[in-house]
């Protein structure tokens, strides 16, 4: 017989709220191990049903597009940016049409065509730091990733608007996810950053419209402008502006967070660091980086995959039920708020041996633990699976390879132990700082 899913046991609402804010993934993992793959959480004004673990991932991958939607969850975001059709909040054929527009400029292939850009931006970021100067890893990675994403998808980086992206994105996402009250979106600092981000989007559109060079390789803005010409009713001005700066919003914290965690894991394991650096140096010695050479870097690949497993930067995605359905013997009603805790499976001890240990061998032949069904979902699944996953993977691998090739990197405080903050994306705290010393000035 189907019953209502149980409420998270033993924790009062305030306890849940505090635990969710301090360590959402850790909290949901604990509930999963205690209660199973479906449970309900109440945290002050928020109530939602959580689907977690490998069986939930398999179920959502199979059925999610039919019985769940993110439309209601992204409505605040869409309203705030005056978008009529915000990608994450639309479903069905309209969503497919919108995904088609960004498919090429967001693709793995586009990133592969820009490998020299990824290497050079990294080399410059390292060389620009005077020897002995210490940097906050989070900020270093965010600036580098933003520059790369801008150059690859839009033809130029964010320049002085970088800080505004961070303020805009952090406040808006926190408000959308219920981590801060909506009225904070009326605060002057947020409004100023919002305006400057949209001004940048307008400027990019105007520059692309004025640039008639037929030999220029089309980028994301050109693809949007072509789609508007083809189907004028499909994209409003708000859709266009948020679409143009979309790569910054979706990519900065995610790729920068992953690179920061990856660097931490490497600095904590000198043997792994040396093994990876050998592979990297050999690859650079063989000639310029290419897609084929990148595919032939098993240690780099496994380190990136193990980072995405152990430090998932988007470990849960909000949805609501669009119809009544049953999962694991429990009934969910139409309209219920859901949280797909995709990252919980990454720590299931039945899937991963010693899941809290960073161990790249588990992502290599013959173990391949992450290949088990439902075991690994850093990019989500279904129709809304991350549109930038291929690009992100190339960016993360090349940037880390270039960092290790060009610089020796040491912890500023040798006894630093990771402390993750959620704002809302997980990120090492600002006490994670490193110093660089140049190993070589050229590739
Ligand atoms: C390590 C890096 C990244 C991770 C872990 C990540 C993860 C995710 C996740 C979990 C989702 C939500 C999936 C869902 O709702 O089911 C998502 C959506 C999305 N991501 Fe990423 N992402 C990363 C980097 C990027 C980058 C670099 C870009 C673009 C340049 C990007 C663009 C997008 C877009 C456009 C969506 C919305 C897709 C849709 O709703 O159809 N992501 N990402």
GROMACS .gro file of C-alpha atoms in nm, residues 30-326:
model
  297
   30UNK     CA    1   2.235   1.150   0.665
   31UNK     CA    2   1.857   1.148   0.614
   32UNK     CA    3   1.895   0.916   0.314
   33UNK     CA    4   2.106   0.666   0.507
   34UNK     CA    5   1.850   0.681   0.787
   35UNK     CA    6   1.518   0.698   0.598
   36UNK     CA    7   1.579   0.563   0.247
   37UNK     CA    8   1.540   0.714  -0.100
   38UNK     CA    9   1.235   0.935  -0.033
   39UNK     CA   10   1.163   1.155   0.267
   40UNK     CA   11   1.017   1.491   0.347
   41UNK     CA   12   1.201   1.787   0.493
   42UNK     CA   13   1.049   2.091   0.659
   43UNK     CA   14   1.277   2.386   0.721
   44UNK     CA   15   1.097   2.695   0.855
   45UNK     CA   16   0.883   2.819   0.564
   46UNK     CA   17   0.999   2.549   0.321
   47UNK     CA   18   0.864   2.194   0.286
   48UNK     CA   19   0.981   1.958   0.019
   49UNK     CA   20   1.001   1.592  -0.067
   50UNK     CA   21   1.352   1.468  -0.131
   51UNK     CA   22   1.439   1.194  -0.380
   52UNK     CA   23   1.793   1.073  -0.315
   53UNK     CA   24   2.037   0.793  -0.393
   54UNK     CA   25   2.106   0.579  -0.701
   55UNK     CA   26   1.752   0.439  -0.730
   56UNK     CA   27   1.609   0.793  -0.719
   57UNK     CA   28   1.860   0.907  -0.983
   58UNK     CA   29   1.761   0.618  -1.208
   59UNK     CA   30   1.392   0.689  -1.152
   60UNK     CA   31   1.428   1.062  -1.223
   61UNK     CA   32   1.641   0.997  -1.531
   62UNK     CA   33   1.373   0.761  -1.665
   63UNK     CA   34   1.053   0.941  -1.561
   64UNK     CA   35   1.153   1.292  -1.454
   65UNK     CA   36   1.075   1.478  -1.776
   66UNK     CA   37   0.722   1.332  -1.776
   67UNK     CA   38   0.621   1.381  -1.411
   68UNK     CA   39   0.833   1.673  -1.285
   69UNK     CA   40   0.906   2.030  -1.389
   70UNK     CA   41   1.132   2.316  -1.282
   71UNK     CA   42   0.893   2.583  -1.415
   72UNK     CA   43   0.757   2.692  -1.077
   73UNK     CA   44   1.101   2.674  -0.916
   74UNK     CA   45   1.258   2.907  -1.172
   75UNK     CA   46   0.960   3.148  -1.195
   76UNK     CA   47   1.120   3.401  -0.959
   77UNK     CA   48   1.440   3.397  -1.160
   78UNK     CA   49   1.252   3.438  -1.490
   79UNK     CA   50   1.042   3.727  -1.350
   80UNK     CA   51   1.346   3.904  -1.209
   81UNK     CA   52   1.530   3.900  -1.545
   82UNK     CA   53   1.208   3.968  -1.741
   83UNK     CA   54   1.244   3.644  -1.937
   84UNK     CA   55   0.935   3.495  -2.100
   85UNK     CA   56   1.100   3.162  -2.176
   86UNK     CA   57   1.380   3.097  -1.929
   87UNK     CA   58   1.561   2.779  -2.037
   88UNK     CA   59   1.562   2.599  -1.699
   89UNK     CA   60   1.195   2.682  -1.646
   90UNK     CA   61   1.038   2.561  -1.969
   91UNK     CA   62   0.967   2.206  -2.082
   92UNK     CA   63   0.865   2.007  -2.389
   93UNK     CA   64   0.906   2.120  -2.750
   94UNK     CA   65   0.973   2.485  -2.654
   95UNK     CA   66   1.260   2.374  -2.433
   96UNK     CA   67   1.403   2.163  -2.717
   97UNK     CA   68   1.386   2.466  -2.949
   98UNK     CA   69   1.577   2.680  -2.699
   99UNK     CA   70   1.838   2.409  -2.635
  100UNK     CA   71   1.899   2.388  -3.011
  101UNK     CA   72   2.005   2.755  -3.021
  102UNK     CA   73   2.281   2.709  -2.762
  103UNK     CA   74   2.385   2.357  -2.860
  104UNK     CA   75   2.684   2.449  -3.077
  105UNK     CA   76   2.825   2.750  -2.885
  106UNK     CA   77   2.801   2.556  -2.556
  107UNK     CA   78   2.947   2.235  -2.693
  108UNK     CA   79   3.253   2.027  -2.610
  109UNK     CA   80   3.367   2.082  -2.968
  110UNK     CA   81   3.357   2.461  -2.929
  111UNK     CA   82   3.578   2.432  -2.621
  112UNK     CA   83   3.810   2.190  -2.801
  113UNK     CA   84   3.852   2.443  -3.081
  114UNK     CA   85   3.971   2.693  -2.819
  115UNK     CA   86   4.233   2.484  -2.636
  116UNK     CA   87   4.507   2.745  -2.698
  117UNK     CA   88   4.279   3.011  -2.542
  118UNK     CA   89   4.227   2.796  -2.232
  119UNK     CA   90   4.601   2.734  -2.196
  120UNK     CA   91   4.700   3.095  -2.262
  121UNK     CA   92   4.445   3.250  -2.022
  122UNK     CA   93   4.572   3.015  -1.750
  123UNK     CA   94   4.937   3.091  -1.826
  124UNK     CA   95   4.866   3.462  -1.811
  125UNK     CA   96   4.669   3.438  -1.487
  126UNK     CA   97   4.961   3.259  -1.320
  127UNK     CA   98   5.233   3.483  -1.466
  128UNK     CA   99   5.045   3.796  -1.360
  129UNK     CA  100   5.086   3.700  -0.993
  130UNK     CA  101   5.420   3.820  -0.849
  131UNK     CA  102   5.617   3.533  -0.690
  132UNK     CA  103   5.537   3.500  -0.323
  133UNK     CA  104   5.199   3.673  -0.353
  134UNK     CA  105   4.920   3.465  -0.205
  135UNK     CA  106   4.577   3.434  -0.377
  136UNK     CA  107   4.236   3.323  -0.255
  137UNK     CA  108   4.172   3.014  -0.468
  138UNK     CA  109   3.796   3.071  -0.506
  139UNK     CA  110   3.844   3.421  -0.647
  140UNK     CA  111   4.142   3.326  -0.864
  141UNK     CA  112   3.943   3.041  -1.022
  142UNK     CA  113   3.624   3.248  -1.065
  143UNK     CA  114   3.812   3.526  -1.249
  144UNK     CA  115   4.000   3.279  -1.467
  145UNK     CA  116   3.691   3.073  -1.551
  146UNK     CA  117   3.486   3.386  -1.628
  147UNK     CA  118   3.754   3.513  -1.867
  148UNK     CA  119   3.770   3.174  -2.041
  149UNK     CA  120   3.396   3.130  -2.070
  150UNK     CA  121   3.356   3.483  -2.204
  151UNK     CA  122   3.631   3.438  -2.463
  152UNK     CA  123   3.499   3.100  -2.577
  153UNK     CA  124   3.128   3.176  -2.600
  154UNK     CA  125   3.111   3.555  -2.650
  155UNK     CA  126   3.448   3.661  -2.793
  156UNK     CA  127   3.555   3.860  -2.483
  157UNK     CA  128   3.573   3.831  -2.104
  158UNK     CA  129   3.359   4.017  -1.847
  159UNK     CA  130   3.625   4.283  -1.771
  160UNK     CA  131   3.523   4.515  -1.490
  161UNK     CA  132   3.174   4.362  -1.473
  162UNK     CA  133   3.316   4.044  -1.316
  163UNK     CA  134   3.235   4.149  -0.956
  164UNK     CA  135   2.880   4.238  -1.061
  165UNK     CA  136   2.827   3.887  -1.197
  166UNK     CA  137   2.926   3.742  -0.862
  167UNK     CA  138   2.692   3.975  -0.667
  168UNK     CA  139   2.404   3.936  -0.914
  169UNK     CA  140   2.422   3.560  -0.938
  170UNK     CA  141   2.478   3.489  -0.569
  171UNK     CA  142   2.187   3.703  -0.450
  172UNK     CA  143   1.945   3.595  -0.718
  173UNK     CA  144   2.015   3.223  -0.677
  174UNK     CA  145   2.000   3.247  -0.298
  175UNK     CA  146   1.661   3.420  -0.327
  176UNK     CA  147   1.532   3.165  -0.580
  177UNK     CA  148   1.636   2.876  -0.357
  178UNK     CA  149   1.480   3.035  -0.049
  179UNK     CA  150   1.817   3.093   0.122
  180UNK     CA  151   1.754   3.467   0.154
  181UNK     CA  152   1.435   3.673   0.150
  182UNK     CA  153   1.307   3.807  -0.181
  183UNK     CA  154   1.314   4.166  -0.054
  184UNK     CA  155   1.698   4.153  -0.063
  185UNK     CA  156   1.661   4.178  -0.442
  186UNK     CA  157   1.556   4.540  -0.388
  187UNK     CA  158   1.883   4.632  -0.212
  188UNK     CA  159   2.085   4.898  -0.401
  189UNK     CA  160   2.407   4.692  -0.427
  190UNK     CA  161   2.220   4.406  -0.592
  191UNK     CA  162   2.019   4.641  -0.821
  192UNK     CA  163   2.340   4.812  -0.934
  193UNK     CA  164   2.505   4.480  -1.022
  194UNK     CA  165   2.189   4.360  -1.197
  195UNK     CA  166   2.183   4.676  -1.408
  196UNK     CA  167   2.553   4.649  -1.498
  197UNK     CA  168   2.519   4.283  -1.601
  198UNK     CA  169   2.223   4.367  -1.828
  199UNK     CA  170   2.412   4.668  -1.969
  200UNK     CA  171   2.696   4.434  -2.062
  201UNK     CA  172   2.447   4.201  -2.233
  202UNK     CA  173   2.299   4.497  -2.429
  203UNK     CA  174   2.647   4.612  -2.530
  204UNK     CA  175   2.740   4.262  -2.653
  205UNK     CA  176   2.423   4.241  -2.861
  206UNK     CA  177   2.478   4.588  -3.012
  207UNK     CA  178   2.844   4.509  -3.094
  208UNK     CA  179   2.751   4.183  -3.263
  209UNK     CA  180   2.473   4.350  -3.462
  210UNK     CA  181   2.719   4.613  -3.584
  211UNK     CA  182   2.995   4.365  -3.672
  212UNK     CA  183   2.934   4.258  -4.031
  213UNK     CA  184   3.263   4.068  -4.076
  214UNK     CA  185   3.155   3.756  -4.274
  215UNK     CA  186   3.474   3.567  -4.174
  216UNK     CA  187   3.415   3.591  -3.800
  217UNK     CA  188   3.336   3.255  -3.637
  218UNK     CA  189   2.975   3.285  -3.503
  219UNK     CA  190   2.944   3.278  -3.124
  220UNK     CA  191   2.655   3.252  -2.877
  221UNK     CA  192   2.524   3.603  -2.949
  222UNK     CA  193   2.523   3.536  -3.324
  223UNK     CA  194   2.327   3.213  -3.271
  224UNK     CA  195   2.066   3.399  -3.066
  225UNK     CA  196   2.038   3.677  -3.325
  226UNK     CA  197   1.999   3.419  -3.605
  227UNK     CA  198   1.726   3.238  -3.406
  228UNK     CA  199   1.536   3.566  -3.358
  229UNK     CA  200   1.557   3.641  -3.730
  230UNK     CA  201   1.425   3.294  -3.810
  231UNK     CA  202   1.148   3.294  -3.549
  232UNK     CA  203   1.081   3.646  -3.413
  233UNK     CA  204   0.818   3.533  -3.161
  234UNK     CA  205   1.043   3.278  -2.987
  235UNK     CA  206   1.277   3.504  -2.791
  236UNK     CA  207   1.182   3.824  -2.607
  237UNK     CA  208   1.435   4.096  -2.527
  238UNK     CA  209   1.461   3.963  -2.170
  239UNK     CA  210   1.523   3.609  -2.301
  240UNK     CA  211   1.795   3.741  -2.530
  241UNK     CA  212   1.978   3.940  -2.262
  242UNK     CA  213   1.980   3.662  -2.003
  243UNK     CA  214   2.065   3.410  -2.275
  244UNK     CA  215   2.368   3.612  -2.378
  245UNK     CA  216   2.515   3.625  -2.026
  246UNK     CA  217   2.389   3.272  -1.945
  247UNK     CA  218   2.733   3.108  -1.971
  248UNK     CA  219   2.867   3.335  -1.696
  249UNK     CA  220   2.569   3.265  -1.471
  250UNK     CA  221   2.574   2.888  -1.523
  251UNK     CA  222   2.948   2.844  -1.556
  252UNK     CA  223   3.142   3.067  -1.317
  253UNK     CA  224   3.063   2.911  -0.980
  254UNK     CA  225   3.027   2.556  -1.111
  255UNK     CA  226   3.353   2.529  -1.307
  256UNK     CA  227   3.546   2.750  -1.062
  257UNK     CA  228   3.419   2.551  -0.763
  258UNK     CA  229   3.518   2.222  -0.927
  259UNK     CA  230   3.866   2.354  -1.011
  260UNK     CA  231   3.910   2.484  -0.655
  261UNK     CA  232   3.813   2.151  -0.499
  262UNK     CA  233   4.033   1.966  -0.747
  263UNK     CA  234   4.333   2.179  -0.655
  264UNK     CA  235   4.266   2.116  -0.287
  265UNK     CA  236   4.252   1.738  -0.342
  266UNK     CA  237   4.583   1.752  -0.532
  267UNK     CA  238   4.762   1.964  -0.273
  268UNK     CA  239   4.652   1.719  -0.003
  269UNK     CA  240   4.803   1.426  -0.192
  270UNK     CA  241   5.162   1.495  -0.308
  271UNK     CA  242   5.197   1.151  -0.470
  272UNK     CA  243   4.889   1.209  -0.685
  273UNK     CA  244   5.006   1.562  -0.765
  274UNK     CA  245   5.344   1.431  -0.885
  275UNK     CA  246   5.177   1.154  -1.090
  276UNK     CA  247   4.944   1.401  -1.259
  277UNK     CA  248   5.219   1.653  -1.323
  278UNK     CA  249   5.428   1.384  -1.496
  279UNK     CA  250   5.137   1.305  -1.726
  280UNK     CA  251   5.079   1.676  -1.793
  281UNK     CA  252   5.445   1.756  -1.866
  282UNK     CA  253   5.474   1.459  -2.101
  283UNK     CA  254   5.165   1.572  -2.289
  284UNK     CA  255   5.289   1.931  -2.329
  285UNK     CA  256   5.634   1.802  -2.434
  286UNK     CA  257   5.471   1.607  -2.718
  287UNK     CA  258   5.336   1.927  -2.880
  288UNK     CA  259   5.039   2.161  -2.855
  289UNK     CA  260   4.741   2.028  -2.666
  290UNK     CA  261   4.476   1.868  -2.887
  291UNK     CA  262   4.145   1.691  -2.827
  292UNK     CA  263   4.318   1.357  -2.898
  293UNK     CA  264   4.603   1.429  -2.652
  294UNK     CA  265   4.349   1.534  -2.388
  295UNK     CA  266   4.164   1.205  -2.432
  296UNK     CA  267   4.493   1.027  -2.368
  297UNK     CA  268   4.537   1.167  -2.013
  298UNK     CA  269   4.384   0.902  -1.785
  299UNK     CA  270   4.514   1.047  -1.458
  300UNK     CA  271   4.383   1.395  -1.538
  301UNK     CA  272   4.046   1.255  -1.645
  302UNK     CA  273   4.007   1.034  -1.338
  303UNK     CA  274   4.107   1.323  -1.108
  304UNK     CA  275   3.842   1.545  -1.269
  305UNK     CA  276   3.573   1.274  -1.242
  306UNK     CA  277   3.661   1.193  -0.881
  307UNK     CA  278   3.642   1.567  -0.802
  308UNK     CA  279   3.295   1.589  -0.960
  309UNK     CA  280   3.191   1.288  -0.751
  310UNK     CA  281   3.330   1.392  -0.416
  311UNK     CA  282   3.270   1.766  -0.451
  312UNK     CA  283   2.952   1.799  -0.662
  313UNK     CA  284   2.892   2.171  -0.708
  314UNK     CA  285   2.523   2.133  -0.797
  315UNK     CA  286   2.428   1.839  -0.573
  316UNK     CA  287   2.053   1.903  -0.576
  317UNK     CA  288   1.807   2.040  -0.827
  318UNK     CA  289   1.461   2.176  -0.746
  319UNK     CA  290   1.147   2.048  -0.918
  320UNK     CA  291   0.779   2.005  -0.847
  321UNK     CA  292   0.547   1.714  -0.931
  322UNK     CA  293   0.329   1.776  -1.237
  323UNK     CA  294   0.106   1.475  -1.157
  324UNK     CA  295   0.053   1.220  -0.879
  325UNK     CA  296   0.316   0.948  -0.888
  326UNK     CA  297   0.463   0.672  -0.676
   0.00000   0.00000   0.00000
